[in-house]
Amino acid sequence: MEYKYQGTLKFNEYDGKFSIVNEEEERFISNIEFNTAFEVMYNGNWVQTQIEIGNNENGELIFKLKGTEYSGNLDGIQVRMN
């Protein structure tokens, strides 16, 4: 299957959204909205996930990727989505 959007995850502070970017070309590809399913590279495999908001050990709000151990700063994770 070919994916329409592939790159790395980056939080866009200006828009308050996560985006898929091509870091080599410093180019925006697409935004990812909450509740949108997409895939990330996790332990050498592509895993379907969604962005969630959770709490860290201090009770502070953090971003997490469902079905993975990714949390906190999610920038730079390989991502793909149709």
GROMACS .gro file of N, CA and C in nm:
model
  246
    1MET      N    1   0.084  -0.118   0.000
    1MET     CA    2   0.000   0.000   0.000
    1MET      C    3   0.089   0.125   0.000
    2GLU      N    4   0.055   0.220  -0.083
    2GLU     CA    5   0.126   0.345  -0.086
    2GLU      C    6   0.054   0.447   0.001
    3TYR      N    7   0.129   0.527   0.073
    3TYR     CA    8   0.071   0.625   0.164
    3TYR      C    9   0.084   0.765   0.105
    4LYS      N   10  -0.022   0.843   0.121
    4LYS     CA   11  -0.026   0.977   0.064
    4LYS      C   12   0.070   1.072   0.137
    5TYR      N   13   0.081   1.055   0.269
    5TYR     CA   14   0.165   1.142   0.350
    5TYR      C   15   0.266   1.059   0.428
    6GLN      N   16   0.395   1.091   0.415
    6GLN     CA   17   0.500   1.025   0.492
    6GLN      C   18   0.604   1.127   0.531
    7GLY      N   19   0.654   1.116   0.653
    7GLY     CA   20   0.756   1.208   0.701
    7GLY      C   21   0.782   1.186   0.848
    8THR      N   22   0.808   1.294   0.918
    8THR     CA   23   0.827   1.287   1.062
    8THR      C   24   0.725   1.376   1.132
    9LEU      N   25   0.696   1.340   1.255
    9LEU     CA   26   0.599   1.412   1.336
    9LEU      C   27   0.664   1.537   1.394
   10LYS      N   28   0.591   1.648   1.394
   10LYS     CA   29   0.641   1.771   1.453
   10LYS      C   30   0.522   1.851   1.506
   11PHE      N   31   0.537   1.902   1.628
   11PHE     CA   32   0.431   1.987   1.685
   11PHE      C   33   0.451   2.128   1.635
   12ASN      N   34   0.346   2.185   1.577
   12ASN     CA   35   0.348   2.322   1.527
   12ASN      C   36   0.288   2.411   1.635
   13GLU      N   37   0.372   2.481   1.708
   13GLU     CA   38   0.325   2.564   1.818
   13GLU      C   39   0.237   2.678   1.770
   14TYR      N   40   0.260   2.727   1.649
   14TYR     CA   41   0.181   2.837   1.594
   14TYR      C   42   0.035   2.797   1.577
   15ASP      N   43   0.013   2.675   1.520
   15ASP     CA   44  -0.123   2.626   1.498
   15ASP      C   45  -0.177   2.543   1.614
   16GLY      N   46  -0.089   2.497   1.703
   16GLY     CA   47  -0.129   2.409   1.812
   16GLY      C   48  -0.168   2.271   1.764
   17LYS      N   49  -0.107   2.227   1.653
   17LYS     CA   50  -0.139   2.096   1.594
   17LYS      C   51  -0.011   2.020   1.564
   18PHE      N   52  -0.026   1.888   1.554
   18PHE     CA   53   0.084   1.806   1.506
   18PHE      C   54   0.080   1.804   1.354
   19SER      N   55   0.197   1.800   1.294
   19SER     CA   56   0.209   1.799   1.148
   19SER      C   57   0.304   1.688   1.106
   20ILE      N   58   0.286   1.646   0.981
   20ILE     CA   59   0.384   1.559   0.916
   20ILE      C   60   0.471   1.651   0.833
   21VAL      N   61   0.602   1.640   0.852
   21VAL     CA   62   0.696   1.726   0.780
   21VAL      C   63   0.804   1.642   0.713
   22ASN      N   64   0.863   1.700   0.610
   22ASN     CA   65   0.983   1.644   0.549
   22ASN      C   66   1.097   1.728   0.602
   23GLU      N   67   1.173   1.674   0.698
   23GLU     CA   68   1.277   1.751   0.764
   23GLU      C   69   1.392   1.784   0.670
   24GLU      N   70   1.425   1.693   0.579
   24GLU     CA   71   1.536   1.717   0.487
   24GLU      C   72   1.509   1.839   0.399
   25GLU      N   73   1.386   1.852   0.351
   25GLU     CA   74   1.349   1.963   0.265
   25GLU      C   75   1.287   2.079   0.343
   26GLU      N   76   1.275   2.063   0.476
   26GLU     CA   77   1.212   2.162   0.563
   26GLU      C   78   1.076   2.203   0.506
   27ARG      N   79   0.994   2.101   0.480
   27ARG     CA   80   0.866   2.122   0.411
   27ARG      C   81   0.751   2.060   0.490
   28PHE      N   82   0.644   2.137   0.508
   28PHE     CA   83   0.520   2.089   0.569
   28PHE      C   84   0.449   1.996   0.470
   29ILE      N   85   0.394   1.884   0.521
   29ILE     CA   86   0.321   1.790   0.436
   29ILE      C   87   0.172   1.790   0.470
   30SER      N   88   0.135   1.771   0.597
   30SER     CA   89  -0.006   1.767   0.635
   30SER      C   90  -0.020   1.779   0.786
   31ASN      N   91  -0.135   1.832   0.832
   31ASN     CA   92  -0.167   1.833   0.974
   31ASN      C   93  -0.229   1.699   1.013
   32ILE      N   94  -0.216   1.664   1.140
   32ILE     CA   95  -0.283   1.548   1.196
   32ILE      C   96  -0.379   1.598   1.302
   33GLU      N   97  -0.506   1.571   1.286
   33GLU     CA   98  -0.607   1.614   1.381
   33GLU      C   99  -0.624   1.507   1.490
   34PHE      N  100  -0.670   1.549   1.609
   34PHE     CA  101  -0.702   1.453   1.713
   34PHE      C  102  -0.808   1.356   1.661
   35ASN      N  103  -0.801   1.232   1.704
   35ASN     CA  104  -0.890   1.123   1.665
   35ASN      C  105  -0.866   1.072   1.523
   36THR      N  106  -0.762   1.121   1.456
   36THR     CA  107  -0.726   1.072   1.324
   36THR      C  108  -0.630   0.955   1.339
   37ALA      N  109  -0.660   0.843   1.274
   37ALA     CA  110  -0.570   0.727   1.278
   37ALA      C  111  -0.456   0.748   1.179
   38PHE      N  112  -0.336   0.711   1.222
   38PHE     CA  113  -0.218   0.715   1.137
   38PHE      C  114  -0.121   0.610   1.189
   39GLU      N  115  -0.008   0.593   1.123
   39GLU     CA  116   0.089   0.493   1.165
   39GLU      C  117   0.221   0.558   1.200
   40VAL      N  118   0.289   0.500   1.300
   40VAL     CA  119   0.423   0.543   1.338
   40VAL      C  120   0.516   0.422   1.341
   41MET      N  121   0.644   0.447   1.320
   41MET     CA  122   0.744   0.342   1.332
   41MET      C  123   0.772   0.323   1.481
   42TYR      N  124   0.749   0.201   1.529
   42TYR     CA  125   0.765   0.170   1.671
   42TYR      C  126   0.828   0.032   1.683
   43ASN      N  127   0.945   0.024   1.743
   43ASN     CA  128   1.019  -0.102   1.759
   43ASN      C  129   1.038  -0.174   1.625
   44GLY      N  130   1.065  -0.099   1.520
   44GLY     CA  131   1.093  -0.158   1.389
   44GLY      C  132   0.971  -0.197   1.308
   45ASN      N  133   0.851  -0.166   1.357
   45ASN     CA  134   0.727  -0.200   1.287
   45ASN      C  135   0.638  -0.077   1.277
   46TRP      N  136   0.555  -0.074   1.172
   46TRP     CA  137   0.455   0.030   1.161
   46TRP      C  138   0.335  -0.008   1.248
   47VAL      N  139   0.294   0.084   1.336
   47VAL     CA  140   0.187   0.061   1.432
   47VAL      C  141   0.081   0.169   1.415
   48GLN      N  142  -0.047   0.128   1.406
   48GLN     CA  143  -0.155   0.226   1.396
   48GLN      C  144  -0.174   0.292   1.532
   49THR      N  145  -0.196   0.423   1.530
   49THR     CA  146  -0.206   0.499   1.655
   49THR      C  147  -0.295   0.620   1.636
   50GLN      N  148  -0.314   0.693   1.744
   50GLN     CA  149  -0.383   0.821   1.748
   50GLN      C  150  -0.317   0.905   1.856
   51ILE      N  151  -0.330   1.036   1.844
   51ILE     CA  152  -0.277   1.126   1.946
   51ILE      C  153  -0.376   1.133   2.061
   52GLU      N  154  -0.324   1.119   2.182
   52GLU     CA  155  -0.404   1.128   2.304
   52GLU      C  156  -0.339   1.228   2.397
   53ILE      N  157  -0.416   1.279   2.491
   53ILE     CA  158  -0.361   1.362   2.598
   53ILE      C  159  -0.369   1.282   2.727
   54GLY      N  160  -0.258   1.276   2.797
   54GLY     CA  161  -0.251   1.202   2.923
   54GLY      C  162  -0.181   1.286   3.028
   55ASN      N  163  -0.141   1.221   3.135
   55ASN     CA  164  -0.070   1.288   3.244
   55ASN      C  165   0.062   1.217   3.268
   56ASN      N  166   0.163   1.296   3.306
   56ASN     CA  167   0.290   1.236   3.347
   56ASN      C  168   0.286   1.210   3.497
   57GLU      N  169   0.400   1.166   3.552
   57GLU     CA  170   0.405   1.131   3.695
   57GLU      C  171   0.381   1.250   3.787
   58ASN      N  172   0.396   1.373   3.733
   58ASN     CA  173   0.372   1.494   3.813
   58ASN      C  174   0.231   1.549   3.793
   59GLY      N  175   0.148   1.478   3.717
   59GLY     CA  176   0.011   1.523   3.693
   59GLY      C  177  -0.002   1.626   3.581
   60GLU      N  178   0.109   1.655   3.513
   60GLU     CA  179   0.106   1.752   3.403
   60GLU      C  180   0.051   1.686   3.277
   61LEU      N  181  -0.021   1.764   3.196
   61LEU     CA  182  -0.074   1.712   3.070
   61LEU      C  183   0.038   1.693   2.969
   62ILE      N  184   0.035   1.577   2.901
   62ILE     CA  185   0.133   1.546   2.797
   62ILE      C  186   0.062   1.478   2.681
   63PHE      N  187   0.125   1.482   2.565
   63PHE     CA  188   0.075   1.409   2.449
   63PHE      C  189   0.130   1.267   2.450
   64LYS      N  190   0.048   1.172   2.406
   64LYS     CA  191   0.087   1.031   2.397
   64LYS      C  192   0.039   0.976   2.263
   65LEU      N  193   0.102   0.868   2.219
   65LEU     CA  194   0.057   0.796   2.100
   65LEU      C  195   0.000   0.662   2.144
   66LYS      N  196  -0.128   0.645   2.123
   66LYS     CA  197  -0.202   0.525   2.165
   66LYS      C  198  -0.135   0.399   2.110
   67GLY      N  199  -0.122   0.297   2.196
   67GLY     CA  200  -0.066   0.169   2.156
   67GLY      C  201   0.086   0.166   2.149
   68THR      N  202   0.151   0.274   2.193
   68THR     CA  203   0.297   0.281   2.197
   68THR      C  204   0.339   0.336   2.333
   69GLU      N  205   0.468   0.338   2.357
   69GLU     CA  206   0.519   0.401   2.478
   69GLU      C  207   0.563   0.545   2.453
   70TYR      N  208   0.538   0.596   2.332
   70TYR     CA  209   0.574   0.734   2.301
   70TYR      C  210   0.487   0.830   2.381
   71SER      N  211   0.553   0.927   2.448
   71SER     CA  212   0.481   1.031   2.521
   71SER      C  213   0.574   1.150   2.541
   72GLY      N  214   0.513   1.263   2.571
   72GLY     CA  215   0.592   1.385   2.590
   72GLY      C  216   0.624   1.450   2.457
   73ASN      N  217   0.752   1.473   2.432
   73ASN     CA  218   0.796   1.532   2.307
   73ASN      C  219   0.791   1.425   2.198
   74LEU      N  220   0.702   1.442   2.102
   74LEU     CA  221   0.682   1.341   1.995
   74LEU      C  222   0.750   1.381   1.865
   75ASP      N  223   0.821   1.493   1.865
   75ASP     CA  224   0.887   1.540   1.742
   75ASP      C  225   0.990   1.439   1.694
   76GLY      N  226   0.992   1.420   1.562
   76GLY     CA  227   1.094   1.336   1.498
   76GLY      C  228   1.057   1.192   1.477
   77ILE      N  229   0.940   1.149   1.524
   77ILE     CA  230   0.897   1.011   1.505
   77ILE      C  231   0.852   0.991   1.359
   78GLN      N  232   0.896   0.881   1.297
   78GLN     CA  233   0.853   0.851   1.161
   78GLN      C  234   0.704   0.824   1.158
   79VAL      N  235   0.635   0.882   1.060
   79VAL     CA  236   0.489   0.873   1.053
   79VAL      C  237   0.444   0.861   0.908
   80ARG      N  238   0.330   0.794   0.890
   80ARG     CA  239   0.268   0.788   0.757
   80ARG      C  240   0.116   0.782   0.774
   81MET      N  241   0.046   0.831   0.669
   81MET     CA  242  -0.098   0.841   0.678
   81MET      C  243  -0.155   0.856   0.537
   82ASN      N  244  -0.276   0.804   0.516
   82ASN     CA  245  -0.345   0.825   0.388
   82ASN      C  246  -0.434   0.946   0.396
   0.00000   0.00000   0.00000
